[in-house]
Amino acid sequence: MSLSVVTITYNDPEGLKHTLDSLQPLANSNIEWKNIIIDSSPTVTQPVLDRLPSYWPMEYHLVAKRGVFAAQNEGIDRVSGKCVWFLNGGDWLKDFNVLKKILNFFKEDPSLELVCAGADLYKDGKYLYPLSPVQPFFKNLIGMNGLCHQGLVYKQSALKRVGYFLGNPFWIAADYEHHVRCYAAGVKTLCMPDRLVGYDMSGQSTNWKIALKE
């Protein structure tokens, strides 16, 4: 099952390096994949990319700075894999076995369109707590966002059907709004407790007051 890993980066070379380093097990596997890097800060990013091995299946795109979700939409336009995973700069793959399990779920059930795994949450490098989705999918949308978009792997066809992330008007809650649209569109989902990623919540995009307002 081919996979497109979309990585958004802006002025965070150390975070991007951490993300790419975590993908080394994937690079060393026999999985067909491509790393689509959407970058708005080429000067600080290039030294990190220059250190990647020659076998790294990278597709690089320079875009204007218009926010995370606009950049993710740029990624949607460029994916070619049957599955799509948004792992942005600063976030990291924690368990390669979970990723393999997710791709196998898609292979075993061709009608499956979205697999939701969990995340370990950090702030300023310190571990906070785990966040794992529950079955059924809609329970993760009640009261608060119970999903980290870094832990979600989409079937490309479903992602194209549901459409873009609405970064305007939503600066923080565009992923939550997108999850709601996935549910409304009848996307077939599977939620698993296994934690796929590490997610650093130090950025402004985790401001809960703004998120609740949105």
PDB file of C-alpha atoms in Angstrom:
ATOM      1  CA  MET A   1       0.000   0.000   0.000  1.00  0.00           C
ATOM      2  CA  SER A   2       1.772   3.151  -1.201  1.00  0.00           C
ATOM      3  CA  LEU A   3       2.067   6.066   1.204  1.00  0.00           C
ATOM      4  CA  SER A   4       2.567   9.819   0.812  1.00  0.00           C
ATOM      5  CA  VAL A   5       4.000  11.457   3.940  1.00  0.00           C
ATOM      6  CA  VAL A   6       3.286  15.201   3.803  1.00  0.00           C
ATOM      7  CA  THR A   7       5.656  17.273   5.951  1.00  0.00           C
ATOM      8  CA  ILE A   8       5.016  20.992   6.475  1.00  0.00           C
ATOM      9  CA  THR A   9       7.905  23.099   7.712  1.00  0.00           C
ATOM     10  CA  TYR A  10       8.531  26.763   8.519  1.00  0.00           C
ATOM     11  CA  ASN A  11      11.578  28.211  10.309  1.00  0.00           C
ATOM     12  CA  ASP A  12      12.208  25.112  12.423  1.00  0.00           C
ATOM     13  CA  PRO A  13      15.222  23.213  11.079  1.00  0.00           C
ATOM     14  CA  GLU A  14      15.735  21.271  14.319  1.00  0.00           C
ATOM     15  CA  GLY A  15      12.098  20.205  14.376  1.00  0.00           C
ATOM     16  CA  LEU A  16      12.265  19.145  10.733  1.00  0.00           C
ATOM     17  CA  LYS A  17      15.449  17.168  11.366  1.00  0.00           C
ATOM     18  CA  HIS A  18      13.762  15.377  14.285  1.00  0.00           C
ATOM     19  CA  THR A  19      10.803  14.510  12.055  1.00  0.00           C
ATOM     20  CA  LEU A  20      12.932  13.207   9.200  1.00  0.00           C
ATOM     21  CA  ASP A  21      15.197  11.228  11.529  1.00  0.00           C
ATOM     22  CA  SER A  22      12.136   9.478  12.942  1.00  0.00           C
ATOM     23  CA  LEU A  23      11.169   8.326   9.438  1.00  0.00           C
ATOM     24  CA  GLN A  24      14.404   6.391   8.966  1.00  0.00           C
ATOM     25  CA  PRO A  25      12.736   3.011   9.693  1.00  0.00           C
ATOM     26  CA  LEU A  26      10.271   3.754   6.901  1.00  0.00           C
ATOM     27  CA  ALA A  27      13.110   4.708   4.556  1.00  0.00           C
ATOM     28  CA  ASN A  28      14.835   1.405   5.339  1.00  0.00           C
ATOM     29  CA  SER A  29      11.686  -0.657   4.696  1.00  0.00           C
ATOM     30  CA  ASN A  30      10.242  -2.111   1.502  1.00  0.00           C
ATOM     31  CA  ILE A  31       7.143   0.116   1.751  1.00  0.00           C
ATOM     32  CA  GLU A  32       6.504   2.246  -1.327  1.00  0.00           C
ATOM     33  CA  TRP A  33       6.456   5.816  -0.056  1.00  0.00           C
ATOM     34  CA  LYS A  34       7.301   9.420  -0.833  1.00  0.00           C
ATOM     35  CA  ASN A  35       8.055  12.309   1.521  1.00  0.00           C
ATOM     36  CA  ILE A  36       6.370  15.459   0.193  1.00  0.00           C
ATOM     37  CA  ILE A  37       7.952  18.464   1.900  1.00  0.00           C
ATOM     38  CA  ILE A  38       6.019  21.734   1.781  1.00  0.00           C
ATOM     39  CA  ASP A  39       8.391  24.505   2.826  1.00  0.00           C
ATOM     40  CA  SER A  40       8.012  28.235   3.464  1.00  0.00           C
ATOM     41  CA  SER A  41      11.536  28.816   4.789  1.00  0.00           C
ATOM     42  CA  PRO A  42      14.081  27.520   2.269  1.00  0.00           C
ATOM     43  CA  THR A  43      17.115  29.253   3.752  1.00  0.00           C
ATOM     44  CA  VAL A  44      16.909  27.439   7.100  1.00  0.00           C
ATOM     45  CA  THR A  45      15.535  24.216   5.616  1.00  0.00           C
ATOM     46  CA  GLN A  46      18.101  23.496   2.923  1.00  0.00           C
ATOM     47  CA  PRO A  47      20.957  22.438   5.239  1.00  0.00           C
ATOM     48  CA  VAL A  48      18.671  19.807   6.775  1.00  0.00           C
ATOM     49  CA  LEU A  49      17.595  18.490   3.389  1.00  0.00           C
ATOM     50  CA  ASP A  50      21.182  18.408   2.161  1.00  0.00           C
ATOM     51  CA  ARG A  51      21.976  15.823   4.838  1.00  0.00           C
ATOM     52  CA  LEU A  52      19.313  13.382   3.661  1.00  0.00           C
ATOM     53  CA  PRO A  53      20.635  10.189   2.065  1.00  0.00           C
ATOM     54  CA  SER A  54      20.414   9.901  -1.710  1.00  0.00           C
ATOM     55  CA  TYR A  55      17.792   7.146  -1.480  1.00  0.00           C
ATOM     56  CA  TRP A  56      15.323   9.394   0.392  1.00  0.00           C
ATOM     57  CA  PRO A  57      12.179   9.600  -1.807  1.00  0.00           C
ATOM     58  CA  MET A  58      11.670  13.348  -1.432  1.00  0.00           C
ATOM     59  CA  GLU A  59       9.475  15.706  -3.405  1.00  0.00           C
ATOM     60  CA  TYR A  60      10.139  19.333  -2.435  1.00  0.00           C
ATOM     61  CA  HIS A  61       7.780  22.285  -2.918  1.00  0.00           C
ATOM     62  CA  LEU A  62       8.439  25.889  -1.927  1.00  0.00           C
ATOM     63  CA  VAL A  63       5.254  27.824  -1.080  1.00  0.00           C
ATOM     64  CA  ALA A  64       4.361  31.220   0.349  1.00  0.00           C
ATOM     65  CA  LYS A  65       3.697  31.355   4.095  1.00  0.00           C
ATOM     66  CA  ARG A  66      -0.089  31.164   4.498  1.00  0.00           C
ATOM     67  CA  GLY A  67      -0.465  28.944   7.552  1.00  0.00           C
ATOM     68  CA  VAL A  68      -0.237  25.237   8.380  1.00  0.00           C
ATOM     69  CA  PHE A  69      -3.543  24.177   6.889  1.00  0.00           C
ATOM     70  CA  ALA A  70      -3.008  26.073   3.632  1.00  0.00           C
ATOM     71  CA  ALA A  71       0.331  24.271   3.371  1.00  0.00           C
ATOM     72  CA  GLN A  72      -1.340  20.920   4.070  1.00  0.00           C
ATOM     73  CA  ASN A  73      -3.755  21.672   1.247  1.00  0.00           C
ATOM     74  CA  GLU A  74      -0.745  22.220  -1.004  1.00  0.00           C
ATOM     75  CA  GLY A  75       0.283  18.721   0.018  1.00  0.00           C
ATOM     76  CA  ILE A  76      -3.149  17.302  -0.840  1.00  0.00           C
ATOM     77  CA  ASP A  77      -2.730  18.647  -4.367  1.00  0.00           C
ATOM     78  CA  ARG A  78       0.560  16.788  -4.763  1.00  0.00           C
ATOM     79  CA  VAL A  79       0.068  13.371  -3.149  1.00  0.00           C
ATOM     80  CA  SER A  80       0.313  10.265  -5.308  1.00  0.00           C
ATOM     81  CA  GLY A  81       0.210   7.454  -2.730  1.00  0.00           C
ATOM     82  CA  LYS A  82      -2.976   5.514  -2.046  1.00  0.00           C
ATOM     83  CA  CYS A  83      -2.620   6.550   1.604  1.00  0.00           C
ATOM     84  CA  VAL A  84      -1.778  10.005   2.965  1.00  0.00           C
ATOM     85  CA  TRP A  85      -0.257  10.920   6.328  1.00  0.00           C
ATOM     86  CA  PHE A  86       0.413  14.473   7.575  1.00  0.00           C
ATOM     87  CA  LEU A  87       3.532  14.387   9.762  1.00  0.00           C
ATOM     88  CA  ASN A  88       4.647  17.983  10.075  1.00  0.00           C
ATOM     89  CA  GLY A  89       8.016  19.355  11.111  1.00  0.00           C
ATOM     90  CA  GLY A  90       8.488  18.965  14.867  1.00  0.00           C
ATOM     91  CA  ASP A  91       6.263  15.885  15.133  1.00  0.00           C
ATOM     92  CA  TRP A  92       7.747  12.405  14.915  1.00  0.00           C
ATOM     93  CA  LEU A  93       7.045   8.759  14.236  1.00  0.00           C
ATOM     94  CA  LYS A  94       7.181   6.920  17.559  1.00  0.00           C
ATOM     95  CA  ASP A  95       6.298   3.367  16.557  1.00  0.00           C
ATOM     96  CA  PHE A  96       6.988   2.062  13.070  1.00  0.00           C
ATOM     97  CA  ASN A  97       5.107  -1.145  13.878  1.00  0.00           C
ATOM     98  CA  VAL A  98       1.925   0.884  14.357  1.00  0.00           C
ATOM     99  CA  LEU A  99       2.398   2.478  10.937  1.00  0.00           C
ATOM    100  CA  LYS A 100       2.846  -0.963   9.364  1.00  0.00           C
ATOM    101  CA  LYS A 101      -0.293  -2.157  11.140  1.00  0.00           C
ATOM    102  CA  ILE A 102      -2.265   0.817   9.758  1.00  0.00           C
ATOM    103  CA  LEU A 103      -1.143   0.186   6.189  1.00  0.00           C
ATOM    104  CA  ASN A 104      -2.053  -3.472   6.586  1.00  0.00           C
ATOM    105  CA  PHE A 105      -5.556  -2.499   7.721  1.00  0.00           C
ATOM    106  CA  PHE A 106      -6.020  -0.607   4.446  1.00  0.00           C
ATOM    107  CA  LYS A 107      -4.704  -3.576   2.492  1.00  0.00           C
ATOM    108  CA  GLU A 108      -7.040  -6.031   4.226  1.00  0.00           C
ATOM    109  CA  ASP A 109     -10.141  -3.837   3.857  1.00  0.00           C
ATOM    110  CA  PRO A 110     -10.288  -1.913   0.558  1.00  0.00           C
ATOM    111  CA  SER A 111     -13.398  -0.046   1.759  1.00  0.00           C
ATOM    112  CA  LEU A 112     -11.546   1.453   4.752  1.00  0.00           C
ATOM    113  CA  GLU A 113     -10.901   5.186   4.250  1.00  0.00           C
ATOM    114  CA  LEU A 114      -9.417   6.592   7.480  1.00  0.00           C
ATOM    115  CA  VAL A 115      -7.435   5.035  10.315  1.00  0.00           C
ATOM    116  CA  CYS A 116      -7.069   7.037  13.524  1.00  0.00           C
ATOM    117  CA  ALA A 117      -4.198   6.202  15.885  1.00  0.00           C
ATOM    118  CA  GLY A 118      -3.075   7.930  19.065  1.00  0.00           C
ATOM    119  CA  ALA A 119      -0.309  10.347  20.015  1.00  0.00           C
ATOM    120  CA  ASP A 120       1.975  10.989  22.958  1.00  0.00           C
ATOM    121  CA  LEU A 121       1.755  14.692  23.784  1.00  0.00           C
ATOM    122  CA  TYR A 122       4.761  16.783  24.806  1.00  0.00           C
ATOM    123  CA  LYS A 123       5.388  20.425  25.631  1.00  0.00           C
ATOM    124  CA  ASP A 124       8.809  22.072  25.588  1.00  0.00           C
ATOM    125  CA  GLY A 125      10.348  18.618  25.344  1.00  0.00           C
ATOM    126  CA  LYS A 126       8.535  17.263  28.419  1.00  0.00           C
ATOM    127  CA  TYR A 127       6.076  14.387  28.214  1.00  0.00           C
ATOM    128  CA  LEU A 128       2.512  15.304  29.188  1.00  0.00           C
ATOM    129  CA  TYR A 129       0.072  12.466  28.511  1.00  0.00           C
ATOM    130  CA  PRO A 130      -1.212  10.101  25.811  1.00  0.00           C
ATOM    131  CA  LEU A 131      -4.231  10.803  23.633  1.00  0.00           C
ATOM    132  CA  SER A 132      -5.834   7.770  22.028  1.00  0.00           C
ATOM    133  CA  PRO A 133      -9.006   7.739  19.906  1.00  0.00           C
ATOM    134  CA  VAL A 134     -11.992   5.578  20.766  1.00  0.00           C
ATOM    135  CA  GLN A 135     -14.556   3.690  18.742  1.00  0.00           C
ATOM    136  CA  PRO A 136     -16.849   4.722  17.166  1.00  0.00           C
ATOM    137  CA  PHE A 137     -15.331   7.681  15.337  1.00  0.00           C
ATOM    138  CA  PHE A 138     -18.008  10.259  16.261  1.00  0.00           C
ATOM    139  CA  LYS A 139     -17.262   9.900  19.994  1.00  0.00           C
ATOM    140  CA  ASN A 140     -13.941  11.647  19.356  1.00  0.00           C
ATOM    141  CA  LEU A 141     -15.828  14.726  18.131  1.00  0.00           C
ATOM    142  CA  ILE A 142     -18.115  15.237  21.128  1.00  0.00           C
ATOM    143  CA  GLY A 143     -17.250  18.105  23.494  1.00  0.00           C
ATOM    144  CA  MET A 144     -13.655  18.416  22.318  1.00  0.00           C
ATOM    145  CA  ASN A 145     -11.305  17.217  19.617  1.00  0.00           C
ATOM    146  CA  GLY A 146     -10.193  13.763  20.682  1.00  0.00           C
ATOM    147  CA  LEU A 147      -7.997  13.262  17.630  1.00  0.00           C
ATOM    148  CA  CYS A 148      -4.504  14.461  16.720  1.00  0.00           C
ATOM    149  CA  HIS A 149      -4.306  14.888  12.957  1.00  0.00           C
ATOM    150  CA  GLN A 150      -0.705  13.630  13.089  1.00  0.00           C
ATOM    151  CA  GLY A 151      -2.104  10.231  14.104  1.00  0.00           C
ATOM    152  CA  LEU A 152      -4.523   9.962  11.168  1.00  0.00           C
ATOM    153  CA  VAL A 153      -3.799   8.157   7.917  1.00  0.00           C
ATOM    154  CA  TYR A 154      -6.250   8.799   5.063  1.00  0.00           C
ATOM    155  CA  LYS A 155      -7.090   6.944   1.905  1.00  0.00           C
ATOM    156  CA  GLN A 156      -6.204   9.478  -0.765  1.00  0.00           C
ATOM    157  CA  SER A 157      -9.543   9.045  -2.524  1.00  0.00           C
ATOM    158  CA  ALA A 158     -11.464   9.880   0.673  1.00  0.00           C
ATOM    159  CA  LEU A 159      -9.279  12.907   1.367  1.00  0.00           C
ATOM    160  CA  LYS A 160      -9.909  14.263  -2.106  1.00  0.00           C
ATOM    161  CA  ARG A 161     -13.665  13.581  -1.707  1.00  0.00           C
ATOM    162  CA  VAL A 162     -13.972  15.387   1.651  1.00  0.00           C
ATOM    163  CA  GLY A 163     -11.860  18.290   0.425  1.00  0.00           C
ATOM    164  CA  TYR A 164      -9.387  20.780   1.827  1.00  0.00           C
ATOM    165  CA  PHE A 165      -8.754  21.897   5.401  1.00  0.00           C
ATOM    166  CA  LEU A 166     -10.475  25.248   5.954  1.00  0.00           C
ATOM    167  CA  GLY A 167      -7.572  27.260   7.341  1.00  0.00           C
ATOM    168  CA  ASN A 168      -9.743  30.297   6.698  1.00  0.00           C
ATOM    169  CA  PRO A 169     -11.758  30.966   8.879  1.00  0.00           C
ATOM    170  CA  PHE A 170     -10.267  28.318  11.199  1.00  0.00           C
ATOM    171  CA  TRP A 171      -6.695  28.990  12.343  1.00  0.00           C
ATOM    172  CA  ILE A 172      -6.546  26.209  14.944  1.00  0.00           C
ATOM    173  CA  ALA A 173      -9.727  24.138  14.621  1.00  0.00           C
ATOM    174  CA  ALA A 174      -9.526  23.383  10.882  1.00  0.00           C
ATOM    175  CA  ASP A 175      -8.531  19.787  11.605  1.00  0.00           C
ATOM    176  CA  TYR A 176     -11.537  19.316  13.927  1.00  0.00           C
ATOM    177  CA  GLU A 177     -13.861  20.816  11.320  1.00  0.00           C
ATOM    178  CA  HIS A 178     -12.365  18.468   8.746  1.00  0.00           C
ATOM    179  CA  HIS A 179     -12.982  15.474  11.026  1.00  0.00           C
ATOM    180  CA  VAL A 180     -16.630  16.511  11.288  1.00  0.00           C
ATOM    181  CA  ARG A 181     -16.877  16.663   7.499  1.00  0.00           C
ATOM    182  CA  CYS A 182     -15.334  13.203   7.266  1.00  0.00           C
ATOM    183  CA  TYR A 183     -18.073  11.916   9.557  1.00  0.00           C
ATOM    184  CA  ALA A 184     -20.800  13.760   7.625  1.00  0.00           C
ATOM    185  CA  ALA A 185     -19.469  12.336   4.346  1.00  0.00           C
ATOM    186  CA  GLY A 186     -19.746   8.795   5.670  1.00  0.00           C
ATOM    187  CA  VAL A 187     -16.018   8.091   5.566  1.00  0.00           C
ATOM    188  CA  LYS A 188     -15.401   4.545   6.794  1.00  0.00           C
ATOM    189  CA  THR A 189     -13.094   4.794   9.804  1.00  0.00           C
ATOM    190  CA  LEU A 190     -11.181   2.625  12.217  1.00  0.00           C
ATOM    191  CA  CYS A 191      -9.957   3.994  15.565  1.00  0.00           C
ATOM    192  CA  MET A 192      -7.120   2.218  17.354  1.00  0.00           C
ATOM    193  CA  PRO A 193      -5.566   2.919  20.776  1.00  0.00           C
ATOM    194  CA  ASP A 194      -1.966   2.379  19.601  1.00  0.00           C
ATOM    195  CA  ARG A 195       0.076   5.570  19.650  1.00  0.00           C
ATOM    196  CA  LEU A 196       1.729   6.314  16.332  1.00  0.00           C
ATOM    197  CA  VAL A 197       3.363   9.712  16.868  1.00  0.00           C
ATOM    198  CA  GLY A 198       4.895  12.179  19.264  1.00  0.00           C
ATOM    199  CA  TYR A 199       3.319  15.631  19.133  1.00  0.00           C
ATOM    200  CA  ASP A 200       4.986  18.747  20.556  1.00  0.00           C
ATOM    201  CA  MET A 201       2.282  21.133  21.787  1.00  0.00           C
ATOM    202  CA  SER A 202       4.628  24.076  22.360  1.00  0.00           C
ATOM    203  CA  GLY A 203       3.359  26.046  19.357  1.00  0.00           C
ATOM    204  CA  GLN A 204       0.635  28.694  19.277  1.00  0.00           C
ATOM    205  CA  SER A 205      -1.652  26.379  17.330  1.00  0.00           C
ATOM    206  CA  THR A 206      -2.459  24.599  20.603  1.00  0.00           C
ATOM    207  CA  ASN A 207      -3.948  27.721  22.238  1.00  0.00           C
ATOM    208  CA  TRP A 208      -7.097  26.210  23.764  1.00  0.00           C
ATOM    209  CA  LYS A 209      -8.899  29.529  24.260  1.00  0.00           C
ATOM    210  CA  ILE A 210      -8.742  30.329  20.551  1.00  0.00           C
ATOM    211  CA  ALA A 211      -9.598  26.727  19.670  1.00  0.00           C
ATOM    212  CA  LEU A 212     -12.744  26.815  21.821  1.00  0.00           C
ATOM    213  CA  LYS A 213     -13.789  30.129  20.305  1.00  0.00           C
ATOM    214  CA  GLU A 214     -13.436  28.712  16.806  1.00  0.00           C
TER     215      GLU A 214
END
